[in-house]
Amino acid sequence: EAQVTQNPRYLITVTGKKLTVTCSQNMNHEYMSWYRQDPGLGLRQIYYSMNVEVTDKGDVPEGYKVSRKEKRNFPLILESPSPNQTSLYFCASSSAGVGSYEQYFGPGTRLTVT
Amino acid sequence: QQPVQSPQAVILREGEDAVINCSSSKALYSVHWYRQKHGEAPVFLMILLKGGEQKGHDKISASFNEKKQQSSLYLTASQLSYSGTYFCGTGLTGNQFYFGTGTSLTVIP
């Protein structure tokens, strides 16, 4: 089954404790992206990647890191989480350039930073 | 740079029609539409790639006016299953992607 998986689905952590949210897709997609969703602000792009070793900033990259060492995986790293990073996070992938192709979303990771 | 959607929220009775608008201050090269049910991931509805393009499936369709930098989503004879939040989206610069502000649609019996 074609899908995007994220882990963990729920995470409660404390300020400053490094964490990684994993994302994996099995569709051989070139493009992968991370979004955060907050009430009243909609979905905002954090980082995206056009291919292995090619990543770029989205609209709200501060406080996040990503890497793309393999085509299927695109982890999101919070080196020193803060309470303002409490949010619902979605990973997404598409076959090529995002303007012309639909995005497939993972189930989401709800992160709480206390 | 986030596209603006209107209305912010709408409540319909089953069988009624609705229109959701998406407007951008920057040129739109393509427009995506997604629907998100509460607590779930967004699900793709359709993409419009060219100005003047109209698409649809079932009773949901969309149009894209490139010159006006606008797109509209039309829901005809709404069903309970249409409830959710609708987002337009577009790639504005390179492969960065922007979702619209969202429209909450509730269909009641």
Coordinates of N, CA, C and O in Angstrom, one line a residue, chain B residues 17-91:
Chain B
D17 N -25.7 24.0 -1.9 CA -24.5 24.3 -2.6 C -23.6 25.2 -1.9 O -24.1 26.1 -1.1
A18 N -22.3 25.2 -2.1 CA -21.4 26.1 -1.5 C -20.3 26.5 -2.5 O -19.9 25.7 -3.4
V19 N -19.7 27.7 -2.3 CA -18.5 28.1 -3.1 C -17.5 28.6 -2.1 O -17.8 29.4 -1.2
I20 N -16.3 28.1 -2.3 CA -15.1 28.5 -1.5 C -14.1 29.2 -2.4 O -13.8 28.7 -3.5
N21 N -13.7 30.4 -2.0 CA -12.8 31.2 -2.9 C -11.4 31.2 -2.3 O -11.2 31.2 -1.1
C22 N -10.4 31.3 -3.2 CA -9.0 31.3 -2.8 C -8.4 32.4 -3.6 O -8.5 32.5 -4.9
S23 N -7.7 33.4 -3.0 CA -7.2 34.5 -3.6 C -5.7 34.8 -3.2 O -5.4 34.7 -2.0
S24 N -4.9 35.1 -4.2 CA -3.5 35.3 -3.9 C -3.0 36.7 -4.3 O -3.5 37.2 -5.3
S25 N -2.1 37.3 -3.5 CA -1.6 38.6 -3.9 C -0.4 38.4 -4.9 O 0.0 39.3 -5.5
K26 N 0.1 37.2 -5.1 CA 1.1 36.9 -6.0 C 0.5 36.0 -7.1 O -0.5 35.4 -7.0
A27 N 1.3 36.0 -8.2 CA 0.8 35.2 -9.4 C 0.7 33.7 -9.0 O 1.5 33.1 -8.3
L28 N -0.4 33.1 -9.4 CA -0.7 31.7 -9.2 C -0.3 30.9 -10.4 O -0.8 31.2 -11.5
Y29 N 0.6 29.9 -10.3 CA 0.9 29.1 -11.5 C 0.1 27.8 -11.5 O 0.0 27.2 -12.5
S30 N -0.3 27.4 -10.3 CA -1.2 26.2 -10.2 C -1.9 26.4 -8.9 O -1.5 27.1 -8.0
V31 N -3.0 25.7 -8.8 CA -3.8 25.7 -7.5 C -4.2 24.3 -7.1 O -4.7 23.5 -8.0
H32 N -3.9 23.9 -5.9 CA -4.3 22.7 -5.4 C -5.5 22.9 -4.4 O -5.6 23.9 -3.8
W33 N -6.3 21.8 -4.3 CA -7.4 21.8 -3.3 C -7.3 20.6 -2.5 O -7.2 19.5 -3.0
Y34 N -7.4 20.7 -1.1 CA -7.3 19.6 -0.2 C -8.5 19.7 0.8 O -9.0 20.8 1.1
R35 N -8.9 18.6 1.3 CA -9.9 18.6 2.4 C -9.3 17.9 3.6 O -8.7 16.8 3.4
Q36 N -9.6 18.4 4.8 CA -9.0 17.8 6.0 C -10.2 17.6 7.0 O -10.9 18.5 7.4
K37 N -10.4 16.4 7.4 CA -11.4 16.0 8.4 C -10.7 16.2 9.8 O -9.5 16.1 9.9
H38 N -11.5 16.5 10.8 CA -10.9 16.8 12.1 C -10.0 15.6 12.6 O -10.4 14.5 12.6
G39 N -8.8 16.0 13.0 CA -7.9 15.0 13.5 C -7.2 14.1 12.5 O -6.5 13.2 12.8
E40 N -7.4 14.4 11.2 CA -6.8 13.6 10.1 C -5.9 14.4 9.3 O -5.8 15.6 9.4
A41 N -5.2 13.7 8.4 CA -4.3 14.4 7.4 C -5.1 15.0 6.3 O -6.2 14.5 5.9
P42 N -4.6 16.1 5.7 CA -5.3 16.6 4.5 C -5.3 15.6 3.4 O -4.3 14.8 3.2
V43 N -6.3 15.6 2.6 CA -6.5 14.7 1.5 C -6.7 15.5 0.2 O -7.5 16.4 0.1
F44 N -5.9 15.1 -0.8 CA -5.9 15.8 -2.1 C -7.3 15.7 -2.8 O -7.9 14.6 -2.8
L45 N -7.8 16.8 -3.3 CA -9.0 16.8 -4.1 C -8.7 16.9 -5.6 O -9.1 16.1 -6.5
M46 N -8.0 18.0 -6.0 CA -7.7 18.3 -7.4 C -6.6 19.3 -7.5 O -6.4 20.1 -6.6
I47 N -6.0 19.3 -8.7 CA -5.0 20.4 -9.1 C -5.5 21.1 -10.4 O -6.0 20.4 -11.3
L48 N -5.4 22.3 -10.4 CA -5.6 23.1 -11.7 C -4.3 23.7 -12.1 O -3.7 24.4 -11.3
L49 N -3.9 23.4 -13.3 CA -2.5 23.8 -13.7 C -2.5 25.0 -14.7 O -1.5 25.6 -14.9
K50 N -3.6 25.3 -15.2 CA -3.6 26.4 -16.2 C -4.8 27.3 -16.0 O -5.9 26.9 -15.6
G51 N -4.5 28.6 -16.3 CA -5.6 29.6 -16.2 C -6.8 29.1 -17.1 O -6.6 28.7 -18.2
G52 N -8.0 29.3 -16.6 CA -9.1 29.0 -17.3 C -9.6 27.5 -17.2 O -10.6 27.1 -17.6
E53 N -8.7 26.7 -16.5 CA -9.0 25.3 -16.4 C -10.1 25.1 -15.4 O -10.2 25.9 -14.4
Q54 N -11.0 24.2 -15.7 CA -12.0 23.8 -14.7 C -12.0 22.3 -14.6 O -11.7 21.6 -15.6
K55 N -12.1 21.8 -13.4 CA -12.1 20.3 -13.1 C -13.2 20.0 -12.2 O -13.7 20.8 -11.4
G56 N -13.5 18.7 -12.2 CA -14.4 18.2 -11.2 C -14.6 16.8 -11.2 O -14.2 16.1 -12.1
H57 N -15.0 16.2 -10.0 CA -15.4 14.8 -9.9 C -16.5 14.7 -8.9 O -16.5 15.4 -7.9
D58 N -17.4 13.8 -9.2 CA -18.6 13.7 -8.4 C -19.3 15.1 -8.4 O -19.5 15.6 -9.5
K59 N -19.5 15.6 -7.3 CA -20.2 16.9 -7.2 C -19.3 18.0 -6.7 O -19.8 19.1 -6.3
I60 N -18.0 17.8 -6.8 CA -17.1 18.9 -6.4 C -16.3 19.3 -7.6 O -15.7 18.4 -8.3
S61 N -16.2 20.6 -7.9 CA -15.5 21.1 -9.0 C -14.8 22.3 -8.7 O -15.0 22.9 -7.6
A62 N -13.9 22.8 -9.5 CA -13.1 24.0 -9.3 C -12.7 24.7 -10.5 O -12.7 24.1 -11.6
S63 N -12.5 26.0 -10.4 CA -12.1 26.8 -11.5 C -10.9 27.6 -11.1 O -10.6 27.8 -9.9
F64 N -10.1 28.1 -12.1 CA -8.9 28.8 -11.9 C -8.8 30.0 -12.8 O -8.8 29.8 -14.0
N65 N -8.8 31.2 -12.3 CA -8.7 32.4 -13.1 C -7.3 33.0 -12.8 O -7.0 33.6 -11.8
E66 N -6.4 32.7 -13.7 CA -5.0 33.0 -13.6 C -4.8 34.6 -13.5 O -4.0 35.1 -12.7
K67 N -5.5 35.3 -14.3 CA -5.4 36.7 -14.4 C -5.8 37.4 -13.1 O -5.2 38.3 -12.6
K68 N -6.8 36.9 -12.5 CA -7.3 37.5 -11.2 C -6.6 36.8 -10.0 O -6.9 37.2 -8.9
Q69 N -5.8 35.9 -10.3 CA -5.1 35.2 -9.2 C -6.0 34.6 -8.2 O -5.9 34.7 -7.0
Q70 N -7.1 33.9 -8.7 CA -8.1 33.4 -7.9 C -8.5 32.0 -8.4 O -8.4 31.6 -9.5
S71 N -9.0 31.2 -7.4 CA -9.6 29.9 -7.7 C -10.8 29.8 -6.8 O -10.9 30.3 -5.7
S72 N -11.8 29.0 -7.3 CA -13.0 28.7 -6.6 C -13.3 27.3 -6.6 O -13.1 26.6 -7.6
L73 N -13.7 26.8 -5.4 CA -14.2 25.4 -5.3 C -15.7 25.3 -5.1 O -16.2 26.1 -4.3
Y74 N -16.3 24.5 -5.9 CA -17.8 24.4 -5.9 C -18.2 23.1 -5.4 O -17.8 22.1 -5.9
L75 N -19.1 23.1 -4.4 CA -19.6 21.9 -3.9 C -21.1 21.9 -4.1 O -21.8 22.8 -3.6
T76 N -21.6 20.9 -4.9 CA -23.0 20.9 -5.3 C -23.7 19.8 -4.5 O -23.2 18.7 -4.4
A77 N -25.0 20.1 -4.1 CA -25.8 19.1 -3.5 C -25.0 18.4 -2.3 O -24.8 17.2 -2.3
S78 N -24.6 19.3 -1.4 CA -23.6 18.8 -0.4 C -24.2 17.6 0.4 O -25.4 17.4 0.6
Q79 N -23.2 16.8 0.8 CA -23.5 15.6 1.6 C -22.8 15.7 3.0 O -21.9 16.5 3.1
L80 N -23.3 14.9 3.9 CA -22.7 15.0 5.3 C -21.2 14.8 5.2 O -20.4 15.4 5.9
S81 N -20.8 13.9 4.3 CA -19.3 13.5 4.2 C -18.5 14.7 3.7 O -17.3 14.6 3.7
Y82 N -19.1 15.8 3.2 CA -18.3 16.9 2.7 C -17.8 17.8 3.9 O -17.0 18.7 3.6
S83 N -18.3 17.6 5.1 CA -17.8 18.4 6.2 C -16.3 18.2 6.4 O -15.8 17.2 6.2
G84 N -15.7 19.3 6.7 CA -14.3 19.3 7.0 C -13.7 20.7 6.7 O -14.5 21.7 6.5
T85 N -12.4 20.8 6.7 CA -11.8 22.1 6.4 C -11.1 22.0 5.1 O -10.4 21.0 4.8
Y86 N -11.4 23.0 4.2 CA -10.9 23.0 2.8 C -9.8 24.0 2.7 O -9.9 25.1 3.2
F87 N -8.7 23.5 2.1 CA -7.5 24.4 1.9 C -7.2 24.4 0.4 O -7.1 23.4 -0.3
C88 N -6.9 25.6 -0.1 CA -6.3 25.7 -1.3 C -4.8 25.8 -1.1 O -4.4 25.9 0.1
G89 N -4.0 25.7 -2.1 CA -2.6 25.7 -1.9 C -1.9 26.0 -3.3 O -2.5 25.7 -4.3
T90 N -0.7 26.5 -3.2 CA 0.0 26.8 -4.4 C 1.5 26.9 -4.2 O 2.0 27.1 -3.1
G91 N 2.3 26.6 -5.2 CA 3.7 26.8 -5.2 C 4.0 28.1 -5.7 O 3.7 28.4 -6.9

